[in-house]
PDB file of C-alpha atoms in Angstrom:
ATOM      1  CA  MET G 161       3.054 -26.538 -32.318  1.00 47.00           C
ATOM      2  CA  THR G 162       0.189 -24.977 -30.433  1.00 68.00           C
ATOM      3  CA  GLU G 163       0.863 -21.389 -29.050  1.00 80.00           C
ATOM      4  CA  PRO G 164       1.402 -21.003 -25.574  1.00 91.00           C
ATOM      5  CA  VAL G 165      -1.166 -19.450 -23.336  1.00 96.00           C
ATOM      6  CA  ILE G 166      -0.311 -17.315 -20.497  1.00 98.00           C
ATOM      7  CA  GLY G 167      -2.563 -17.108 -17.379  1.00 98.00           C
ATOM      8  CA  LEU G 168      -3.003 -13.514 -15.957  1.00 98.00           C
ATOM      9  CA  ILE G 169      -4.622 -13.386 -12.702  1.00 97.00           C
ATOM     10  CA  GLY G 170      -5.650 -10.394 -10.434  1.00 94.00           C
ATOM     11  CA  ALA G 171      -7.750 -10.533  -7.173  1.00 90.00           C
ATOM     12  CA  MET G 172      -9.804  -7.682  -7.663  1.00 89.00           C
ATOM     13  CA  ASP G 173     -11.604  -5.812 -10.759  1.00 90.00           C
ATOM     14  CA  ALA G 174      -9.197  -2.923 -10.525  1.00 85.00           C
ATOM     15  CA  GLU G 175      -5.955  -5.229 -10.875  1.00 86.00           C
ATOM     16  CA  ILE G 176      -7.255  -6.653 -14.435  1.00 92.00           C
ATOM     17  CA  GLU G 177      -9.281  -3.704 -15.818  1.00 92.00           C
ATOM     18  CA  LEU G 178      -6.428  -2.046 -17.588  1.00 91.00           C
ATOM     19  CA  LEU G 179      -5.675  -5.734 -18.951  1.00 94.00           C
ATOM     20  CA  LEU G 180      -9.181  -6.269 -20.270  1.00 95.00           C
ATOM     21  CA  GLY G 181      -8.996  -3.220 -21.932  1.00 94.00           C
ATOM     22  CA  GLN G 182      -6.172  -4.255 -24.256  1.00 95.00           C
ATOM     23  CA  LEU G 183      -7.669  -7.899 -24.695  1.00 96.00           C
ATOM     24  CA  GLU G 184      -8.584  -8.629 -28.269  1.00 96.00           C
ATOM     25  CA  ASN G 185     -11.073 -11.070 -29.539  1.00 96.00           C
ATOM     26  CA  GLN G 186     -12.463 -11.811 -26.067  1.00 95.00           C
ATOM     27  CA  GLU G 187     -14.341 -15.015 -25.127  1.00 97.00           C
ATOM     28  CA  GLN G 188     -15.686 -15.607 -21.805  1.00 97.00           C
ATOM     29  CA  ILE G 189     -15.689 -18.861 -19.983  1.00 97.00           C
ATOM     30  CA  VAL G 190     -17.131 -19.259 -16.702  1.00 97.00           C
ATOM     31  CA  LYS G 191     -15.817 -22.224 -14.529  1.00 97.00           C
ATOM     32  CA  ALA G 192     -16.507 -22.430 -10.619  1.00 97.00           C
ATOM     33  CA  GLY G 193     -18.228 -19.070 -10.791  1.00 96.00           C
ATOM     34  CA  ILE G 194     -14.982 -17.310 -12.181  1.00 97.00           C
ATOM     35  CA  SER G 195     -14.747 -15.683 -15.411  1.00 96.00           C
ATOM     36  CA  TYR G 196     -11.905 -16.447 -17.736  1.00 98.00           C
ATOM     37  CA  LEU G 197     -11.469 -14.262 -20.469  1.00 98.00           C
ATOM     38  CA  THR G 198      -9.607 -15.602 -23.446  1.00 98.00           C
ATOM     39  CA  GLY G 199      -8.040 -13.729 -26.243  1.00 97.00           C
ATOM     40  CA  SER G 200      -4.827 -11.910 -27.173  1.00 96.00           C
ATOM     41  CA  ILE G 201      -2.608  -9.288 -26.041  1.00 96.00           C
ATOM     42  CA  GLN G 202       0.183  -7.673 -28.317  1.00 91.00           C
ATOM     43  CA  GLY G 203      -0.376 -10.830 -30.202  1.00 92.00           C
ATOM     44  CA  LYS G 204       0.196 -13.166 -27.323  1.00 94.00           C
ATOM     45  CA  ARG G 205      -2.462 -15.898 -26.284  1.00 97.00           C
ATOM     46  CA  VAL G 206      -3.834 -15.190 -22.703  1.00 98.00           C
ATOM     47  CA  VAL G 207      -6.658 -15.954 -20.027  1.00 98.00           C
ATOM     48  CA  VAL G 208      -7.385 -12.977 -17.926  1.00 98.00           C
ATOM     49  CA  CYS G 209      -9.328 -13.782 -14.693  1.00 97.00           C
ATOM     50  CA  LYS G 210     -10.186 -12.255 -11.319  1.00 96.00           C
ATOM     51  CA  SER G 211      -9.616 -14.784  -8.408  1.00 97.00           C
ATOM     52  CA  GLY G 212     -11.171 -13.158  -5.970  1.00 94.00           C
ATOM     53  CA  VAL G 213      -9.881 -12.427  -2.641  1.00 96.00           C
ATOM     54  CA  GLY G 214      -8.018 -15.188  -0.401  1.00 97.00           C
ATOM     55  CA  LYS G 215      -6.001 -18.098  -0.892  1.00 98.00           C
ATOM     56  CA  VAL G 216      -8.653 -20.526  -1.791  1.00 98.00           C
ATOM     57  CA  ASN G 217     -10.189 -18.176  -4.395  1.00 97.00           C
ATOM     58  CA  ALA G 218      -6.596 -17.976  -5.758  1.00 98.00           C
ATOM     59  CA  ALA G 219      -5.778 -21.699  -6.041  1.00 98.00           C
ATOM     60  CA  VAL G 220      -8.890 -22.720  -7.387  1.00 98.00           C
ATOM     61  CA  THR G 221      -8.510 -20.112 -10.234  1.00 98.00           C
ATOM     62  CA  THR G 222      -5.088 -21.022 -10.915  1.00 98.00           C
ATOM     63  CA  GLN G 223      -5.822 -24.949 -10.926  1.00 98.00           C
ATOM     64  CA  ILE G 224      -8.488 -24.304 -13.580  1.00 98.00           C
ATOM     65  CA  LEU G 225      -5.916 -21.890 -15.649  1.00 98.00           C
ATOM     66  CA  ILE G 226      -4.024 -24.964 -15.753  1.00 98.00           C
ATOM     67  CA  ASP G 227      -6.373 -27.917 -16.131  1.00 98.00           C
ATOM     68  CA  THR G 228      -8.884 -25.887 -18.449  1.00 97.00           C
ATOM     69  CA  PHE G 229      -6.737 -23.596 -20.328  1.00 97.00           C
ATOM     70  CA  GLY G 230      -3.529 -25.468 -20.213  1.00 97.00           C
ATOM     71  CA  VAL G 231      -1.322 -22.331 -19.517  1.00 98.00           C
ATOM     72  CA  SER G 232       2.022 -22.180 -19.617  1.00 97.00           C
ATOM     73  CA  LYS G 233       2.982 -19.378 -17.542  1.00 98.00           C
ATOM     74  CA  VAL G 234       1.250 -17.476 -14.634  1.00 98.00           C
ATOM     75  CA  VAL G 235       1.584 -13.767 -13.853  1.00 98.00           C
ATOM     76  CA  PHE G 236      -0.254 -12.410 -10.858  1.00 97.00           C
ATOM     77  CA  THR G 237      -0.921  -8.833 -10.787  1.00 93.00           C
ATOM     78  CA  GLY G 238      -1.986  -6.278  -8.346  1.00 90.00           C
ATOM     79  CA  VAL G 239      -1.483  -4.543  -4.732  1.00 90.00           C
ATOM     80  CA  ALA G 240       0.000  -5.407  -1.405  1.00 91.00           C
ATOM     81  CA  GLY G 241       1.081  -3.767   1.720  1.00 91.00           C
ATOM     82  CA  ALA G 242       4.719  -2.958   2.060  1.00 92.00           C
ATOM     83  CA  LEU G 243       6.731  -4.730   4.997  1.00 94.00           C
ATOM     84  CA  HIS G 244      10.087  -3.736   3.769  1.00 92.00           C
ATOM     85  CA  PRO G 245      10.833  -0.728   5.390  1.00 90.00           C
ATOM     86  CA  GLN G 246      12.301   1.081   2.285  1.00 91.00           C
ATOM     87  CA  LEU G 247       9.236   0.374   0.289  1.00 92.00           C
ATOM     88  CA  ASP G 248       6.572   3.031   0.095  1.00 87.00           C
ATOM     89  CA  ILE G 249       3.113   3.640  -1.964  1.00 85.00           C
ATOM     90  CA  GLY G 250       3.789   2.700  -5.824  1.00 87.00           C
ATOM     91  CA  ASP G 251       7.102   0.876  -5.194  1.00 92.00           C
ATOM     92  CA  ILE G 252       7.246  -2.843  -6.734  1.00 95.00           C
ATOM     93  CA  VAL G 253       7.932  -6.080  -5.269  1.00 96.00           C
ATOM     94  CA  ILE G 254       8.567  -8.994  -7.753  1.00 98.00           C
ATOM     95  CA  SER G 255       8.212 -12.199  -5.773  1.00 98.00           C
ATOM     96  CA  ALA G 256      11.539 -14.372  -5.700  1.00 98.00           C
ATOM     97  CA  SER G 257       9.260 -16.757  -3.737  1.00 98.00           C
ATOM     98  CA  CYS G 258       5.908 -16.973  -2.045  1.00 98.00           C
ATOM     99  CA  LEU G 259       5.082 -18.098   1.598  1.00 98.00           C
ATOM    100  CA  GLN G 260       1.896 -18.137   3.715  1.00 98.00           C
ATOM    101  CA  HIS G 261       2.340 -16.209   6.732  1.00 97.00           C
ATOM    102  CA  ASP G 262      -0.754 -17.903   8.612  1.00 96.00           C
ATOM    103  CA  MET G 263       0.529 -21.295   8.391  1.00 97.00           C
ATOM    104  CA  ASP G 264       1.623 -21.790  11.846  1.00 95.00           C
ATOM    105  CA  VAL G 265       2.120 -24.989  13.245  1.00 96.00           C
ATOM    106  CA  SER G 266       4.831 -23.732  15.710  1.00 94.00           C
ATOM    107  CA  PRO G 267       3.200 -25.610  18.901  1.00 96.00           C
ATOM    108  CA  LEU G 268       4.041 -28.809  17.261  1.00 96.00           C
ATOM    109  CA  GLY G 269       7.706 -27.627  16.434  1.00 95.00           C
ATOM    110  CA  PHE G 270       7.323 -26.388  12.653  1.00 96.00           C
ATOM    111  CA  ALA G 271       8.483 -23.134  12.039  1.00 95.00           C
ATOM    112  CA  ARG G 272       6.050 -20.238  11.139  1.00 95.00           C
ATOM    113  CA  GLY G 273       5.246 -20.922   7.563  1.00 96.00           C
ATOM    114  CA  VAL G 274       6.405 -24.251   6.920  1.00 97.00           C
ATOM    115  CA  ILE G 275       3.632 -26.445   5.716  1.00 97.00           C
ATOM    116  CA  PRO G 276       4.011 -29.627   8.130  1.00 97.00           C
ATOM    117  CA  TYR G 277       5.089 -33.218   6.263  1.00 95.00           C
ATOM    118  CA  GLN G 278       5.883 -31.279   2.968  1.00 94.00           C
ATOM    119  CA  GLU G 279       9.339 -30.682   1.516  1.00 95.00           C
ATOM    120  CA  VAL G 280       9.028 -27.174  -0.070  1.00 97.00           C
ATOM    121  CA  SER G 281       6.879 -24.526   1.868  1.00 98.00           C
ATOM    122  CA  ASP G 282       8.829 -21.480   0.396  1.00 98.00           C
ATOM    123  CA  PHE G 283       7.737 -21.760  -3.517  1.00 98.00           C
ATOM    124  CA  PRO G 284      10.138 -20.316  -5.738  1.00 98.00           C
ATOM    125  CA  ALA G 285       9.226 -18.182  -8.781  1.00 98.00           C
ATOM    126  CA  ASP G 286      10.563 -18.723 -11.975  1.00 98.00           C
ATOM    127  CA  ALA G 287      13.928 -17.173 -12.728  1.00 98.00           C
ATOM    128  CA  ALA G 288      13.253 -16.180 -16.133  1.00 98.00           C
ATOM    129  CA  LEU G 289       9.915 -14.440 -15.373  1.00 98.00           C
ATOM    130  CA  VAL G 290      11.539 -12.572 -12.454  1.00 98.00           C
ATOM    131  CA  GLN G 291      14.346 -11.195 -14.800  1.00 98.00           C
ATOM    132  CA  LEU G 292      11.854 -10.151 -17.347  1.00 98.00           C
ATOM    133  CA  ALA G 293       9.954  -8.188 -14.564  1.00 97.00           C
ATOM    134  CA  GLU G 294      13.090  -6.640 -13.599  1.00 97.00           C
ATOM    135  CA  GLU G 295      13.898  -5.372 -16.871  1.00 97.00           C
ATOM    136  CA  ALA G 296      10.719  -3.922 -17.286  1.00 96.00           C
ATOM    137  CA  CYS G 297      11.034  -2.001 -14.200  1.00 96.00           C
ATOM    138  CA  LYS G 298      14.169  -0.709 -15.488  1.00 96.00           C
ATOM    139  CA  ALA G 299      12.637   0.265 -18.878  1.00 96.00           C
ATOM    140  CA  LEU G 300       9.718   1.619 -17.367  1.00 94.00           C
ATOM    141  CA  SER G 301      11.933   3.886 -14.802  1.00 93.00           C
ATOM    142  CA  VAL G 302      10.226   2.448 -11.568  1.00 92.00           C
ATOM    143  CA  GLU G 303      11.938   4.728  -8.973  1.00 89.00           C
ATOM    144  CA  ARG G 304      12.121   1.531  -6.410  1.00 94.00           C
ATOM    145  CA  TYR G 305      11.703  -2.165  -6.897  1.00 96.00           C
ATOM    146  CA  VAL G 306      12.617  -5.263  -5.176  1.00 96.00           C
ATOM    147  CA  VAL G 307      13.159  -8.788  -5.485  1.00 98.00           C
ATOM    148  CA  GLY G 308      12.032 -10.380  -2.458  1.00 97.00           C
ATOM    149  CA  LYS G 309       9.748 -12.999  -0.457  1.00 98.00           C
ATOM    150  CA  VAL G 310       5.669 -12.355  -0.761  1.00 98.00           C
ATOM    151  CA  LEU G 311       4.078 -13.253   2.342  1.00 98.00           C
ATOM    152  CA  SER G 312       0.370 -14.107   1.948  1.00 97.00           C
ATOM    153  CA  GLY G 313      -2.501 -14.961   4.185  1.00 96.00           C
ATOM    154  CA  ASP G 314      -6.079 -14.659   4.786  1.00 95.00           C
ATOM    155  CA  GLN G 315      -5.635 -11.452   6.694  1.00 92.00           C
ATOM    156  CA  PHE G 316      -5.512  -7.895   6.028  1.00 87.00           C
ATOM    157  CA  ILE G 317      -2.286  -6.614   7.956  1.00 84.00           C
ATOM    158  CA  ALA G 318      -2.779  -3.368   9.396  1.00 83.00           C
ATOM    159  CA  SER G 319      -0.631  -3.045  12.608  1.00 84.00           C
ATOM    160  CA  ARG G 320       2.930  -1.856  12.724  1.00 87.00           C
ATOM    161  CA  ASP G 321       3.971  -4.639  15.246  1.00 89.00           C
ATOM    162  CA  THR G 322       2.948  -7.470  12.753  1.00 90.00           C
ATOM    163  CA  VAL G 323       4.557  -5.397   9.799  1.00 90.00           C
ATOM    164  CA  LYS G 324       7.929  -5.636  11.820  1.00 91.00           C
ATOM    165  CA  LEU G 325       7.623  -9.425  12.922  1.00 92.00           C
ATOM    166  CA  LEU G 326       6.777 -10.455   9.219  1.00 94.00           C
ATOM    167  CA  HIS G 327       9.541  -8.681   7.800  1.00 94.00           C
ATOM    168  CA  GLU G 328      12.112  -9.445  10.567  1.00 94.00           C
ATOM    169  CA  GLN G 329      10.979 -12.990  11.380  1.00 94.00           C
ATOM    170  CA  LEU G 330       9.842 -14.320   7.862  1.00 95.00           C
ATOM    171  CA  ASP G 331      12.016 -11.735   5.806  1.00 96.00           C
ATOM    172  CA  GLY G 332       8.809 -10.758   3.971  1.00 96.00           C
ATOM    173  CA  ALA G 333       9.152  -7.683   1.465  1.00 96.00           C
ATOM    174  CA  CYS G 334       5.327  -7.395   1.007  1.00 95.00           C
ATOM    175  CA  ALA G 335       1.946  -8.882   2.503  1.00 95.00           C
ATOM    176  CA  GLU G 336      -0.981  -9.937   0.558  1.00 95.00           C
ATOM    177  CA  MET G 337      -3.723 -12.723   0.332  1.00 96.00           C
ATOM    178  CA  GLU G 338      -2.970 -14.639  -2.903  1.00 97.00           C
ATOM    179  CA  GLY G 339       0.539 -15.019  -4.040  1.00 98.00           C
ATOM    180  CA  ALA G 340       1.534 -18.263  -2.020  1.00 98.00           C
ATOM    181  CA  ALA G 341      -1.527 -20.072  -2.809  1.00 98.00           C
ATOM    182  CA  VAL G 342      -0.945 -19.151  -6.716  1.00 98.00           C
ATOM    183  CA  ALA G 343       2.660 -20.281  -6.026  1.00 98.00           C
ATOM    184  CA  GLN G 344       1.825 -23.356  -4.607  1.00 98.00           C
ATOM    185  CA  VAL G 345      -0.206 -24.580  -7.132  1.00 98.00           C
ATOM    186  CA  CYS G 346       1.978 -23.546  -9.829  1.00 98.00           C
ATOM    187  CA  TYR G 347       4.729 -25.665  -8.136  1.00 98.00           C
ATOM    188  CA  MET G 348       2.709 -28.479  -7.721  1.00 98.00           C
ATOM    189  CA  ASN G 349       1.982 -28.438 -11.259  1.00 98.00           C
ATOM    190  CA  ASP G 350       5.466 -27.373 -12.555  1.00 98.00           C
ATOM    191  CA  VAL G 351       4.271 -24.453 -14.024  1.00 98.00           C
ATOM    192  CA  PRO G 352       6.510 -21.191 -14.026  1.00 98.00           C
ATOM    193  CA  TYR G 353       4.918 -18.105 -12.329  1.00 98.00           C
ATOM    194  CA  VAL G 354       5.758 -14.681 -10.769  1.00 98.00           C
ATOM    195  CA  VAL G 355       3.747 -12.399  -8.597  1.00 98.00           C
ATOM    196  CA  ILE G 356       4.328  -8.596  -9.351  1.00 96.00           C
ATOM    197  CA  ARG G 357       2.806  -6.517  -6.504  1.00 94.00           C
ATOM    198  CA  SER G 358       2.564  -2.660  -6.344  1.00 90.00           C
ATOM    199  CA  MET G 359       2.658  -1.311  -2.852  1.00 89.00           C
ATOM    200  CA  SER G 360      -0.931   0.071  -2.107  1.00 82.00           C
ATOM    201  CA  ASP G 361      -0.416   1.188   1.624  1.00 74.00           C
ATOM    202  CA  LYS G 362       2.187   0.765   4.215  1.00 71.00           C
ATOM    203  CA  ALA G 363       0.131  -2.391   6.072  1.00 60.00           C
ATOM    204  CA  ASP G 364       0.556  -0.431   9.295  1.00 60.00           C
ATOM    205  CA  GLY G 365      -3.328   0.449   9.591  1.00 57.00           C
ATOM    206  CA  SER G 366      -3.589   3.875   7.454  1.00 58.00           C
ATOM    207  CA  ALA G 367      -4.972   1.982   4.507  1.00 53.00           C
ATOM    208  CA  HIS G 368      -8.504   2.782   5.173  1.00 54.00           C
ATOM    209  CA  ILE G 369      -7.454   6.584   4.642  1.00 51.00           C
ATOM    210  CA  ASN G 370      -6.884   6.355   0.822  1.00 60.00           C
ATOM    211  CA  PHE G 371      -6.784   2.594  -0.168  1.00 63.00           C
ATOM    212  CA  PRO G 372      -9.319   3.068  -3.195  1.00 68.00           C
ATOM    213  CA  GLU G 373      -7.423   5.735  -4.743  1.00 69.00           C
ATOM    214  CA  PHE G 374      -3.851   4.073  -3.892  1.00 71.00           C
ATOM    215  CA  THR G 375      -5.014   0.733  -5.434  1.00 72.00           C
ATOM    216  CA  ALA G 376      -6.114   2.376  -8.776  1.00 74.00           C
ATOM    217  CA  LYS G 377      -2.740   3.990  -8.804  1.00 76.00           C
ATOM    218  CA  ALA G 378      -0.417   1.038  -7.908  1.00 74.00           C
ATOM    219  CA  SER G 379      -2.563  -1.363 -10.173  1.00 80.00           C
ATOM    220  CA  GLU G 380      -1.975   0.954 -13.064  1.00 85.00           C
ATOM    221  CA  ARG G 381       1.765   0.691 -12.189  1.00 86.00           C
ATOM    222  CA  SER G 382       1.836  -3.248 -12.017  1.00 88.00           C
ATOM    223  CA  TYR G 383      -0.512  -3.214 -15.263  1.00 89.00           C
ATOM    224  CA  ASP G 384       2.700  -1.137 -16.905  1.00 92.00           C
ATOM    225  CA  ILE G 385       4.921  -3.918 -15.872  1.00 95.00           C
ATOM    226  CA  VAL G 386       3.088  -6.782 -17.066  1.00 94.00           C
ATOM    227  CA  TYR G 387       2.153  -5.365 -20.445  1.00 93.00           C
ATOM    228  CA  TYR G 388       5.745  -4.980 -20.914  1.00 95.00           C
ATOM    229  CA  MET G 389       6.489  -8.504 -20.022  1.00 96.00           C
ATOM    230  CA  LEU G 390       3.919  -9.548 -22.347  1.00 94.00           C
ATOM    231  CA  ASN G 391       5.547  -7.923 -25.545  1.00 91.00           C
ATOM    232  CA  ARG G 392       8.615  -9.712 -24.634  1.00 92.00           C
ATOM    233  CA  LEU G 393       7.617 -13.481 -23.622  1.00 89.00           C
TER     234      LEU G 393
END
């Protein structure tokens, strides 16, 4: 039986840098302008890649992971803006599900986030991967984490009013720009996924003050969780 391959995605260099530092026997394959680094981490076969920012980039990256590399699981790691009022910088969100907050066909009678004429718009994460991510948070003594809804859109959220709306109207725990695209592609292909996001900002307009510094710190936190998970997958 062929050993399963795990797909590891981040949107930016900082989100995959530490994973690449652990990747043994690296080989690079470029598809659609995206670099896929194959190899192993802790003896597990993996493909590490940077999708680039946004839902289209994330969707293309994920479909190639499935079609070309035959991944059996997908883990998206990186940073996000906190929507849940109890979350602060450095806290963790594990995806219970992912939804596109900028999918809005409400003038035609569809609720915000609903993809018209499609049965599922809120894509559930794999229960076993969610459980393992929770186990990692507890083992690593992560001070605060939530299992909640990850909201994705091709927008950088930087408004307190929008944060309030997304949390109250769509029950979002955090906002970012890729997770729901990864989730939808995985759902369409029947591939288990989970998104693990470390909060780099409060999505309230203050991110420009220290975003690079907090992104680096938050990326390290999410890397620790993924590394723990890989050892137990």
